[in-house]
Tab-separated table of C-alpha atoms in Angstrom:
chain	number	residue	atom	x	y	z
A	1	UNK	CA	97.825	148.812	103.369
A	2	UNK	CA	95.347	147.495	100.822
A	3	UNK	CA	96.887	149.740	98.199
A	4	UNK	CA	100.077	147.753	98.376
A	5	UNK	CA	98.521	144.984	96.348
A	6	UNK	CA	99.568	145.627	92.803
A	7	UNK	CA	96.388	144.604	91.059
A	8	UNK	CA	93.174	145.010	92.992
A	9	UNK	CA	90.070	144.026	91.050
A	10	UNK	CA	88.108	146.964	89.670
A	11	UNK	CA	84.513	146.037	88.776
A	12	UNK	CA	83.496	146.817	85.217
A	13	UNK	CA	81.626	145.564	82.191
A	14	UNK	CA	84.291	145.745	79.511
A	15	UNK	CA	84.952	142.920	77.056
A	16	UNK	CA	88.120	142.073	79.032
A	17	UNK	CA	86.132	141.879	82.286
A	18	UNK	CA	83.715	139.427	80.674
A	19	UNK	CA	86.414	137.095	79.378
A	20	UNK	CA	87.132	133.710	80.909
A	21	UNK	CA	90.015	133.863	83.429
A	22	UNK	CA	91.647	130.852	81.746
A	23	UNK	CA	92.049	132.703	78.449
A	24	UNK	CA	93.478	135.743	80.241
A	25	UNK	CA	95.914	133.610	82.248
A	26	UNK	CA	97.001	131.759	79.125
A	27	UNK	CA	97.594	134.999	77.223
A	28	UNK	CA	99.534	136.562	80.087
A	29	UNK	CA	101.872	133.560	80.369
A	30	UNK	CA	102.300	133.455	76.584
A	31	UNK	CA	103.006	137.197	76.508
A	32	UNK	CA	105.820	136.851	79.054
A	33	UNK	CA	107.410	134.232	76.788
A	34	UNK	CA	106.932	135.977	73.423
A	35	UNK	CA	108.265	139.314	74.663
A	36	UNK	CA	111.732	137.775	74.257
A	37	UNK	CA	111.098	137.277	70.546
A	38	UNK	CA	111.179	141.043	70.008
A	39	UNK	CA	114.637	142.286	69.075
A	40	UNK	CA	113.981	145.593	67.329
A	41	UNK	CA	111.674	148.600	67.318
A	42	UNK	CA	109.035	146.934	65.131
A	43	UNK	CA	108.798	143.917	67.432
A	44	UNK	CA	108.377	146.170	70.446
A	45	UNK	CA	105.899	148.363	68.584
A	46	UNK	CA	103.716	145.293	67.971
A	47	UNK	CA	103.884	144.370	71.665
A	48	UNK	CA	103.139	147.949	72.765
A	49	UNK	CA	100.095	148.116	70.469
A	50	UNK	CA	98.867	144.734	71.743
A	51	UNK	CA	99.196	145.852	75.375
A	52	UNK	CA	97.650	149.234	74.607
A	53	UNK	CA	94.671	147.476	73.014
A	54	UNK	CA	94.251	145.475	76.233
A	55	UNK	CA	94.441	148.603	78.391
A	56	UNK	CA	91.897	150.457	76.231
A	57	UNK	CA	89.509	147.503	75.994
A	58	UNK	CA	89.587	147.080	79.784
A	59	UNK	CA	88.108	150.611	80.114
A	60	UNK	CA	90.176	151.181	83.252
A	61	UNK	CA	91.950	154.480	83.875
A	62	UNK	CA	95.651	154.413	82.962
A	63	UNK	CA	96.419	155.788	86.448
A	64	UNK	CA	95.694	152.329	87.904
A	65	UNK	CA	98.286	150.802	85.596
A	66	UNK	CA	100.832	153.474	86.469
A	67	UNK	CA	100.157	152.780	90.148
A	68	UNK	CA	101.131	149.176	89.464
A	69	UNK	CA	104.494	150.430	88.211
A	70	UNK	CA	105.211	152.512	91.305
A	71	UNK	CA	106.834	149.767	93.432
A	72	UNK	CA	109.051	148.888	90.474
A	73	UNK	CA	110.329	152.344	89.524
A	74	UNK	CA	113.600	151.889	91.453
A	75	UNK	CA	114.430	148.552	89.854
A	76	UNK	CA	113.413	149.709	86.361
A	77	UNK	CA	115.539	152.874	86.604
A	78	UNK	CA	118.490	150.906	87.975
A	79	UNK	CA	118.280	148.398	85.104
A	80	UNK	CA	117.846	151.114	82.460
A	81	UNK	CA	120.805	153.151	83.770
A	82	UNK	CA	122.859	149.946	84.006
A	83	UNK	CA	122.089	149.260	80.327
A	84	UNK	CA	123.094	152.763	79.302
A	85	UNK	CA	126.400	152.640	81.154
A	86	UNK	CA	127.520	149.071	80.589
A	87	UNK	CA	126.438	148.215	77.044
A	88	UNK	CA	129.320	148.694	74.630
A	89	UNK	CA	128.426	150.296	71.331
A	90	UNK	CA	130.087	151.617	68.203
A	91	UNK	CA	128.560	155.112	68.073
A	92	UNK	CA	129.503	156.893	71.307
A	93	UNK	CA	127.307	159.958	71.840
A	94	UNK	CA	128.525	160.922	75.316
A	95	UNK	CA	131.794	160.233	77.087
A	96	UNK	CA	132.992	161.319	80.519
A	97	UNK	CA	135.790	159.581	82.431
A	98	UNK	CA	134.859	155.848	82.383
A	99	UNK	CA	131.223	156.535	81.403
A	100	UNK	CA	130.458	155.965	77.734
A	101	UNK	CA	126.919	156.198	76.396
A	102	UNK	CA	126.361	154.955	72.866
A	103	UNK	CA	123.381	154.877	70.518
A	104	UNK	CA	123.236	151.085	70.961
A	105	UNK	CA	123.195	151.330	74.759
A	106	UNK	CA	120.371	153.888	74.646
A	107	UNK	CA	118.297	151.719	72.300
A	108	UNK	CA	118.956	148.692	74.511
A	109	UNK	CA	117.884	150.651	77.598
A	110	UNK	CA	114.621	151.658	75.890
A	111	UNK	CA	113.906	148.017	74.939
A	112	UNK	CA	114.552	146.826	78.498
A	113	UNK	CA	112.311	149.597	79.850
A	114	UNK	CA	109.471	148.499	77.570
A	115	UNK	CA	110.025	144.849	78.466
A	116	UNK	CA	109.517	145.589	82.171
A	117	UNK	CA	106.586	147.946	81.651
A	118	UNK	CA	104.735	145.672	79.220
A	119	UNK	CA	105.020	142.582	81.440
A	120	UNK	CA	103.771	144.562	84.450
A	121	UNK	CA	100.927	146.119	82.424
A	122	UNK	CA	99.792	142.701	81.163
A	123	UNK	CA	99.820	141.265	84.694
A	124	UNK	CA	97.907	144.312	85.904
A	125	UNK	CA	95.251	143.908	83.179
A	126	UNK	CA	94.683	140.357	84.421
A	127	UNK	CA	94.327	141.275	88.092
A	128	UNK	CA	92.347	144.503	87.583
A	129	UNK	CA	89.735	142.843	85.378
A	130	UNK	CA	89.348	139.469	87.103
A	131	UNK	CA	87.753	138.957	90.534
A	132	UNK	CA	90.201	137.018	92.763
A	133	UNK	CA	87.830	134.089	93.305
A	134	UNK	CA	87.141	133.795	89.567
A	135	UNK	CA	90.893	133.799	89.043
A	136	UNK	CA	91.225	130.958	91.559
A	137	UNK	CA	88.487	129.056	89.690
A	138	UNK	CA	90.377	129.625	86.453
A	139	UNK	CA	93.591	128.263	87.953
A	140	UNK	CA	91.706	125.260	89.339
A	141	UNK	CA	90.134	124.548	85.945
A	142	UNK	CA	93.497	125.064	84.259
A	143	UNK	CA	95.067	122.476	86.551
A	144	UNK	CA	92.188	120.075	85.743
A	145	UNK	CA	94.267	117.634	83.635
A	146	UNK	CA	96.468	116.969	86.690
A	147	UNK	CA	93.540	115.072	88.258
A	148	UNK	CA	94.601	112.145	86.076
A	149	UNK	CA	97.826	111.841	88.074
A	150	UNK	CA	95.957	112.061	91.406
A	151	UNK	CA	96.720	115.743	92.119
A	152	UNK	CA	93.974	117.082	94.462
A	153	UNK	CA	93.016	119.908	92.092
A	154	UNK	CA	89.707	120.773	93.798
A	155	UNK	CA	91.408	121.014	97.190
A	156	UNK	CA	94.173	123.222	95.771
A	157	UNK	CA	91.561	125.463	94.151
A	158	UNK	CA	89.593	125.738	97.374
A	159	UNK	CA	92.698	126.546	99.421
A	160	UNK	CA	93.702	129.190	96.883
A	161	UNK	CA	90.198	130.711	97.074
A	162	UNK	CA	90.267	130.771	100.883
A	163	UNK	CA	93.722	132.377	100.847
A	164	UNK	CA	92.611	135.048	98.381
A	165	UNK	CA	89.463	135.671	100.413
A	166	UNK	CA	91.387	136.121	103.666
A	167	UNK	CA	94.302	138.244	102.464
A	168	UNK	CA	92.345	141.544	102.844
A	169	UNK	CA	91.039	140.431	106.268
A	170	UNK	CA	94.506	139.488	107.507
A	171	UNK	CA	95.849	142.767	106.119
A	172	UNK	CA	93.336	144.645	108.240
A	173	UNK	CA	94.428	142.549	111.232
A	174	UNK	CA	98.068	143.411	110.513
A	175	UNK	CA	97.296	147.138	110.321
A	176	UNK	CA	95.319	146.947	113.566
A	177	UNK	CA	98.092	145.030	115.384
A	178	UNK	CA	100.766	147.434	114.119
A	179	UNK	CA	98.732	150.446	115.240
A	180	UNK	CA	98.144	148.844	118.643
A	181	UNK	CA	101.871	148.188	119.056
A	182	UNK	CA	102.723	151.729	117.936
A	183	UNK	CA	100.288	153.071	120.534
A	184	UNK	CA	102.292	151.110	123.108
A	185	UNK	CA	105.471	152.869	121.993
A	186	UNK	CA	106.785	150.243	119.591
A	187	UNK	CA	109.182	151.462	116.894
A	188	UNK	CA	109.174	149.500	113.647
A	189	UNK	CA	112.224	149.518	111.422
A	190	UNK	CA	114.279	151.504	113.918
A	191	UNK	CA	117.681	150.550	115.308
A	192	UNK	CA	120.066	147.792	114.274
A	193	UNK	CA	119.222	144.487	112.598
A	194	UNK	CA	118.588	142.647	115.872
A	195	UNK	CA	116.173	145.352	117.048
A	196	UNK	CA	114.349	145.174	113.716
A	197	UNK	CA	113.962	141.404	114.061
A	198	UNK	CA	112.709	141.818	117.626
A	199	UNK	CA	110.184	144.431	116.512
A	200	UNK	CA	108.615	141.962	114.056
A	201	UNK	CA	107.802	139.364	116.744
A	202	UNK	CA	105.059	141.437	118.478
A	203	UNK	CA	103.304	141.676	115.099
A	204	UNK	CA	103.718	138.053	114.063
A	205	UNK	CA	102.483	136.328	117.216
A	206	UNK	CA	99.089	138.118	117.523
A	207	UNK	CA	98.703	137.768	113.744
A	208	UNK	CA	99.219	133.998	113.933
A	209	UNK	CA	96.880	133.668	116.903
A	210	UNK	CA	94.092	135.606	115.166
A	211	UNK	CA	94.529	133.646	111.924
A	212	UNK	CA	94.427	130.306	113.786
A	213	UNK	CA	91.190	131.467	115.387
A	214	UNK	CA	89.780	132.469	111.999
A	215	UNK	CA	90.849	129.128	110.509
A	216	UNK	CA	89.077	127.316	113.316
A	217	UNK	CA	85.878	129.337	112.862
A	218	UNK	CA	85.874	128.765	109.110
A	219	UNK	CA	86.498	125.019	109.468
A	220	UNK	CA	83.608	124.714	111.947
A	221	UNK	CA	81.348	126.720	109.606
A	222	UNK	CA	82.261	124.516	106.626
A	223	UNK	CA	81.814	121.262	108.516
A	224	UNK	CA	78.495	122.358	110.008
A	225	UNK	CA	77.288	123.049	106.458
A	226	UNK	CA	78.232	119.522	105.458
A	227	UNK	CA	81.384	120.164	103.435
A	228	UNK	CA	83.031	116.796	102.748
A	229	UNK	CA	85.477	117.403	99.927
A	230	UNK	CA	85.316	117.913	96.191
A	231	UNK	CA	83.580	114.767	94.946
A	232	UNK	CA	80.286	115.485	93.209
A	233	UNK	CA	80.222	119.150	94.169
A	234	UNK	CA	78.723	121.726	91.830
A	235	UNK	CA	79.922	125.316	91.475
A	236	UNK	CA	78.067	128.549	92.101
A	237	UNK	CA	80.349	130.463	89.716
A	238	UNK	CA	80.339	128.677	86.356
A	239	UNK	CA	83.120	129.455	83.895
A	240	UNK	CA	82.048	129.619	80.255
A	241	UNK	CA	84.549	129.644	77.411
A	242	UNK	CA	83.103	131.845	74.669
A	243	UNK	CA	84.078	132.966	71.182
A	244	UNK	CA	85.756	136.115	72.563
A	245	UNK	CA	88.091	133.886	74.607
A	246	UNK	CA	89.013	131.909	71.512
A	247	UNK	CA	89.642	135.215	69.711
A	248	UNK	CA	91.951	136.339	72.510
A	249	UNK	CA	93.975	133.119	72.286
A	250	UNK	CA	94.074	133.408	68.475
A	251	UNK	CA	95.338	137.000	68.825
A	252	UNK	CA	98.333	135.917	70.930
A	253	UNK	CA	99.064	133.077	68.467
A	254	UNK	CA	99.047	135.608	65.599
A	255	UNK	CA	101.359	137.880	67.624
A	256	UNK	CA	103.745	134.974	68.190
A	257	UNK	CA	103.783	134.051	64.487
A	258	UNK	CA	104.370	137.688	63.466
A	259	UNK	CA	107.269	138.062	65.905
A	260	UNK	CA	108.861	134.763	64.833
A	261	UNK	CA	108.539	135.673	61.147
A	262	UNK	CA	109.912	139.165	61.734
A	263	UNK	CA	112.906	137.879	63.727
A	264	UNK	CA	113.646	135.445	60.850
A	265	UNK	CA	113.416	138.210	58.232
A	266	UNK	CA	115.444	140.863	60.072
B	1	UNK	CA	92.593	116.937	112.621
B	2	UNK	CA	89.862	116.668	109.978
B	3	UNK	CA	90.614	117.137	106.282
B	4	UNK	CA	88.583	120.366	106.190
B	5	UNK	CA	90.454	121.870	109.152
B	6	UNK	CA	93.736	120.894	107.568
B	7	UNK	CA	92.805	122.578	104.271
B	8	UNK	CA	91.610	125.759	105.972
B	9	UNK	CA	94.776	125.979	108.072
B	10	UNK	CA	96.941	125.499	104.956
B	11	UNK	CA	95.000	128.271	103.179
B	12	UNK	CA	95.264	130.625	106.141
B	13	UNK	CA	99.009	130.051	106.532
B	14	UNK	CA	99.475	130.621	102.783
B	15	UNK	CA	97.559	133.914	103.097
B	16	UNK	CA	99.721	134.908	106.072
B	17	UNK	CA	102.850	134.006	104.152
B	18	UNK	CA	101.680	136.214	101.276
B	19	UNK	CA	101.011	139.148	103.607
B	20	UNK	CA	104.565	138.894	104.917
B	21	UNK	CA	105.734	139.659	101.363
B	22	UNK	CA	104.379	143.201	101.733
B	23	UNK	CA	107.147	145.833	101.638
B	24	UNK	CA	105.988	147.271	104.975
B	25	UNK	CA	106.785	143.963	106.700
B	26	UNK	CA	110.236	143.584	105.143
B	27	UNK	CA	113.453	145.106	106.389
B	28	UNK	CA	116.733	145.793	104.575
B	29	UNK	CA	119.830	143.926	105.746
B	30	UNK	CA	121.929	146.988	105.004
B	31	UNK	CA	120.457	150.482	105.280
B	32	UNK	CA	119.922	152.054	101.875
B	33	UNK	CA	120.310	148.846	99.875
B	34	UNK	CA	116.680	148.359	99.009
B	35	UNK	CA	116.848	145.152	96.984
B	36	UNK	CA	118.591	143.257	99.810
B	37	UNK	CA	115.487	143.001	101.941
B	38	UNK	CA	114.581	140.122	104.206
B	39	UNK	CA	110.995	138.937	104.002
B	40	UNK	CA	109.738	136.538	106.644
B	41	UNK	CA	107.204	134.735	104.464
B	42	UNK	CA	108.815	131.377	105.275
B	43	UNK	CA	107.731	131.621	108.941
B	44	UNK	CA	104.064	130.610	108.329
B	45	UNK	CA	105.342	127.866	106.011
B	46	UNK	CA	107.603	126.496	108.768
B	47	UNK	CA	104.719	126.667	111.238
B	48	UNK	CA	102.684	124.670	108.716
B	49	UNK	CA	105.476	122.104	108.443
B	50	UNK	CA	105.628	121.632	112.214
B	51	UNK	CA	101.867	121.521	112.766
B	52	UNK	CA	100.728	119.641	109.652
B	53	UNK	CA	103.765	117.939	108.135
B	54	UNK	CA	106.320	118.444	105.369
B	55	UNK	CA	103.941	117.685	102.478
B	56	UNK	CA	101.490	120.340	103.629
B	57	UNK	CA	104.401	122.741	104.064
B	58	UNK	CA	105.148	122.357	100.358
B	59	UNK	CA	101.475	122.985	99.527
B	60	UNK	CA	101.592	126.230	101.565
B	61	UNK	CA	104.774	127.202	99.724
B	62	UNK	CA	103.149	126.426	96.358
B	63	UNK	CA	99.976	128.445	97.081
B	64	UNK	CA	102.057	131.335	98.384
B	65	UNK	CA	104.103	131.260	95.150
B	66	UNK	CA	100.932	131.358	93.010
B	67	UNK	CA	99.621	134.271	95.106
B	68	UNK	CA	102.968	136.024	94.721
B	69	UNK	CA	102.593	135.862	90.934
B	70	UNK	CA	99.017	137.131	91.101
B	71	UNK	CA	99.389	139.918	93.655
B	72	UNK	CA	103.007	141.083	93.595
B	73	UNK	CA	103.997	140.465	89.992
B	74	UNK	CA	106.936	142.766	89.301
B	75	UNK	CA	107.882	141.625	85.837
B	76	UNK	CA	111.046	139.642	85.060
B	77	UNK	CA	112.323	139.738	88.650
B	78	UNK	CA	109.202	137.902	89.871
B	79	UNK	CA	109.049	135.402	87.012
B	80	UNK	CA	112.679	134.453	87.556
B	81	UNK	CA	112.840	134.840	91.332
B	82	UNK	CA	109.786	132.907	92.535
B	83	UNK	CA	110.780	129.415	91.265
B	84	UNK	CA	114.274	129.915	92.698
B	85	UNK	CA	112.805	131.048	96.015
B	86	UNK	CA	110.507	127.991	96.036
B	87	UNK	CA	113.404	125.561	95.537
B	88	UNK	CA	115.703	127.183	98.113
B	89	UNK	CA	113.040	127.530	100.815
B	90	UNK	CA	111.783	124.019	100.075
B	91	UNK	CA	115.254	122.588	100.679
B	92	UNK	CA	115.692	124.717	103.803
B	93	UNK	CA	112.456	123.583	105.435
B	94	UNK	CA	112.903	119.932	104.386
B	95	UNK	CA	116.324	119.726	106.061
B	96	UNK	CA	115.160	121.516	109.231
B	97	UNK	CA	112.179	119.143	109.329
B	98	UNK	CA	114.367	116.066	108.829
B	99	UNK	CA	116.509	116.898	111.863
B	100	UNK	CA	113.671	117.903	114.173
B	101	UNK	CA	110.811	115.576	113.179
B	102	UNK	CA	111.551	113.076	115.976
B	103	UNK	CA	112.116	115.652	118.705
B	104	UNK	CA	112.220	119.439	118.572
B	105	UNK	CA	115.185	120.147	120.864
B	106	UNK	CA	117.612	123.081	120.751
B	107	UNK	CA	120.423	120.725	119.712
B	108	UNK	CA	118.449	119.108	116.866
B	109	UNK	CA	117.128	122.482	115.733
B	110	UNK	CA	120.614	124.041	115.687
B	111	UNK	CA	122.091	121.138	113.692
B	112	UNK	CA	119.127	121.281	111.291
B	113	UNK	CA	119.416	125.045	110.834
B	114	UNK	CA	123.182	124.968	110.226
B	115	UNK	CA	122.936	122.191	107.623
B	116	UNK	CA	119.800	123.673	106.041
B	117	UNK	CA	121.508	127.065	105.728
B	118	UNK	CA	124.615	125.531	104.128
B	119	UNK	CA	122.521	123.462	101.694
B	120	UNK	CA	120.199	126.344	100.772
B	121	UNK	CA	123.076	128.775	100.231
B	122	UNK	CA	124.863	126.250	97.998
B	123	UNK	CA	121.660	125.641	96.031
B	124	UNK	CA	121.155	129.403	95.687
B	125	UNK	CA	124.692	129.773	94.340
B	126	UNK	CA	124.173	126.981	91.799
B	127	UNK	CA	120.784	128.404	90.758
B	128	UNK	CA	122.327	131.853	90.383
B	129	UNK	CA	124.998	130.520	88.035
B	130	UNK	CA	122.860	128.225	85.871
B	131	UNK	CA	119.413	129.796	86.126
B	132	UNK	CA	118.985	133.319	87.514
B	133	UNK	CA	121.959	135.221	86.106
B	134	UNK	CA	121.639	133.878	82.529
B	135	UNK	CA	117.906	134.659	82.578
B	136	UNK	CA	118.386	138.141	84.078
B	137	UNK	CA	121.003	138.780	81.404
B	138	UNK	CA	118.491	137.808	78.731
B	139	UNK	CA	115.299	139.240	80.264
B	140	UNK	CA	116.486	142.456	81.868
B	141	UNK	CA	119.841	142.962	80.179
B	142	UNK	CA	121.307	142.951	83.679
B	143	UNK	CA	124.799	141.472	83.670
B	144	UNK	CA	126.549	141.270	87.065
B	145	UNK	CA	129.803	140.357	85.307
B	146	UNK	CA	130.069	144.004	84.267
B	147	UNK	CA	130.064	145.092	87.919
B	148	UNK	CA	131.949	142.215	89.563
B	149	UNK	CA	135.223	141.288	87.921
B	150	UNK	CA	136.651	137.790	87.536
B	151	UNK	CA	133.885	136.000	85.633
B	152	UNK	CA	134.644	132.854	83.647
B	153	UNK	CA	132.470	131.930	80.681
B	154	UNK	CA	131.305	128.321	81.024
B	155	UNK	CA	129.018	127.604	78.059
B	156	UNK	CA	126.010	128.806	76.064
B	157	UNK	CA	122.507	127.328	76.280
B	158	UNK	CA	120.835	128.666	73.155
B	159	UNK	CA	120.672	132.421	73.695
B	160	UNK	CA	121.567	132.053	77.387
B	161	UNK	CA	125.161	132.670	78.370
B	162	UNK	CA	126.317	130.826	81.517
B	163	UNK	CA	129.227	132.349	83.427
B	164	UNK	CA	130.819	131.660	86.799
B	165	UNK	CA	131.501	134.778	88.854
B	166	UNK	CA	133.126	133.848	92.205
B	167	UNK	CA	133.396	137.500	93.311
B	168	UNK	CA	129.633	138.023	93.030
B	169	UNK	CA	128.797	134.647	94.570
B	170	UNK	CA	131.095	135.102	97.565
B	171	UNK	CA	130.480	138.785	98.271
B	172	UNK	CA	126.743	139.061	97.532
B	173	UNK	CA	124.911	135.723	97.247
B	174	UNK	CA	126.660	133.874	100.089
B	175	UNK	CA	126.527	136.500	102.879
B	176	UNK	CA	123.027	137.762	102.023
B	177	UNK	CA	121.468	134.300	101.901
B	178	UNK	CA	123.361	132.965	104.921
B	179	UNK	CA	122.263	135.939	107.011
B	180	UNK	CA	118.708	135.628	105.723
B	181	UNK	CA	118.418	131.964	106.765
B	182	UNK	CA	119.927	132.714	110.182
B	183	UNK	CA	117.259	135.408	110.650
B	184	UNK	CA	114.554	132.895	109.648
B	185	UNK	CA	115.933	130.458	112.227
B	186	UNK	CA	115.996	133.056	115.016
B	187	UNK	CA	112.479	134.350	114.349
B	188	UNK	CA	110.995	130.875	113.992
B	189	UNK	CA	112.793	129.690	117.141
B	190	UNK	CA	111.351	132.616	119.115
B	191	UNK	CA	107.840	132.002	117.778
B	192	UNK	CA	107.960	128.265	118.539
B	193	UNK	CA	109.095	129.056	122.097
B	194	UNK	CA	106.190	131.476	122.636
B	195	UNK	CA	103.663	129.116	121.048
B	196	UNK	CA	104.798	126.132	123.110
B	197	UNK	CA	104.748	128.134	126.328
B	198	UNK	CA	101.241	129.469	125.702
B	199	UNK	CA	99.918	126.295	124.009
B	200	UNK	CA	98.756	128.349	121.011
B	201	UNK	CA	99.035	125.470	118.572
B	202	UNK	CA	100.058	121.841	118.875
B	203	UNK	CA	103.455	121.073	117.375
B	204	UNK	CA	103.357	117.318	117.141
B	205	UNK	CA	107.084	116.872	117.667
B	206	UNK	CA	107.762	119.688	120.109
């Protein structure tokens, strides 16, 4: 069940691993935006090279990235085939009944394919190279300016950290509950819609009960250690913005400028 | 309930909500149609609303959305879908809460569910027209107007083309979402009944 998470952190000592989570988050969000600036093969080539550089610098096997694509294969193929069949083009290269495939539709399909793959790869780089709790710290720090408008940033960060910490534990609970129900003759996903809904209830209720118990235990543990909120608290994990993080941000700015200039020229 | 307990419960419910996004815990409405799956991730959020309050329900929904981006990021479909999901579920739970906050009775719950379903489906239809479909057209080159006939072009917003497609809205968006919210209502109703009977958690209006 753990394998269902698209990007599980893989420990390493690459330059990407050592970067500040804020810079990685910033670049990933920027990348999702600038991918729409690419309109031709050169634009996509730039984006592919940028992503490839990230993959290589992370020193993580490509198989992990391909694994991240697995849940999306159906949707990607559907979208690519849709592009090929429904994009009208001048130069028809294949025609059968109502199906017409043109050079333009093929090129479009390739661009869409790369758009999906590159966004997923960039997201996967972020999650494979950043420990979940560091990521939560990065988000908390990133939301820092919202403190000025009385947003409880520390509390949000803490809740995010607790959630991330307990997802694997609750997954194990879910697996255990499902196995226990199967041993009692329960069939999941069998029968009509009503039966499927009914089959979910025996998983949900024990899962809620065990998570309420865990929440209670954790709250008692925190209170007994004197936790009283975010004011004046220091952090065990300190985030340090270094020159490599600035370089990463500069690299995405350069990419953006190049893509804007190229789209103006072409 | 102390502030610490409240925070921990919010975090735990957000984690539970995220786990319910796993494919293994989803089921398709129609066999074979894989993208029309119902996920029950709103159930922990609704439990949060009825044990902690509406504001905390929105915090659970927000954390679950952030976790969705981090753990289940599936490219354009996630980037476009999550904000829409947040808005629709937020409206759904707010309306259910409004009708049941004084007293959680079957009558109040039914009225709340019916109105919440209508409102959420309408919001989903509006968001599909002005937000999701134009963005999917741009981001994934996926144009439903090429599959479902009868689309009317409304206007352009920069490079986004906004069209109204009643066929798609009435044959796909409306039935799928309506059925989904009815399923949420049934499952949550069953869970509340079990929890009240066994005094698992205190619902302060039930």
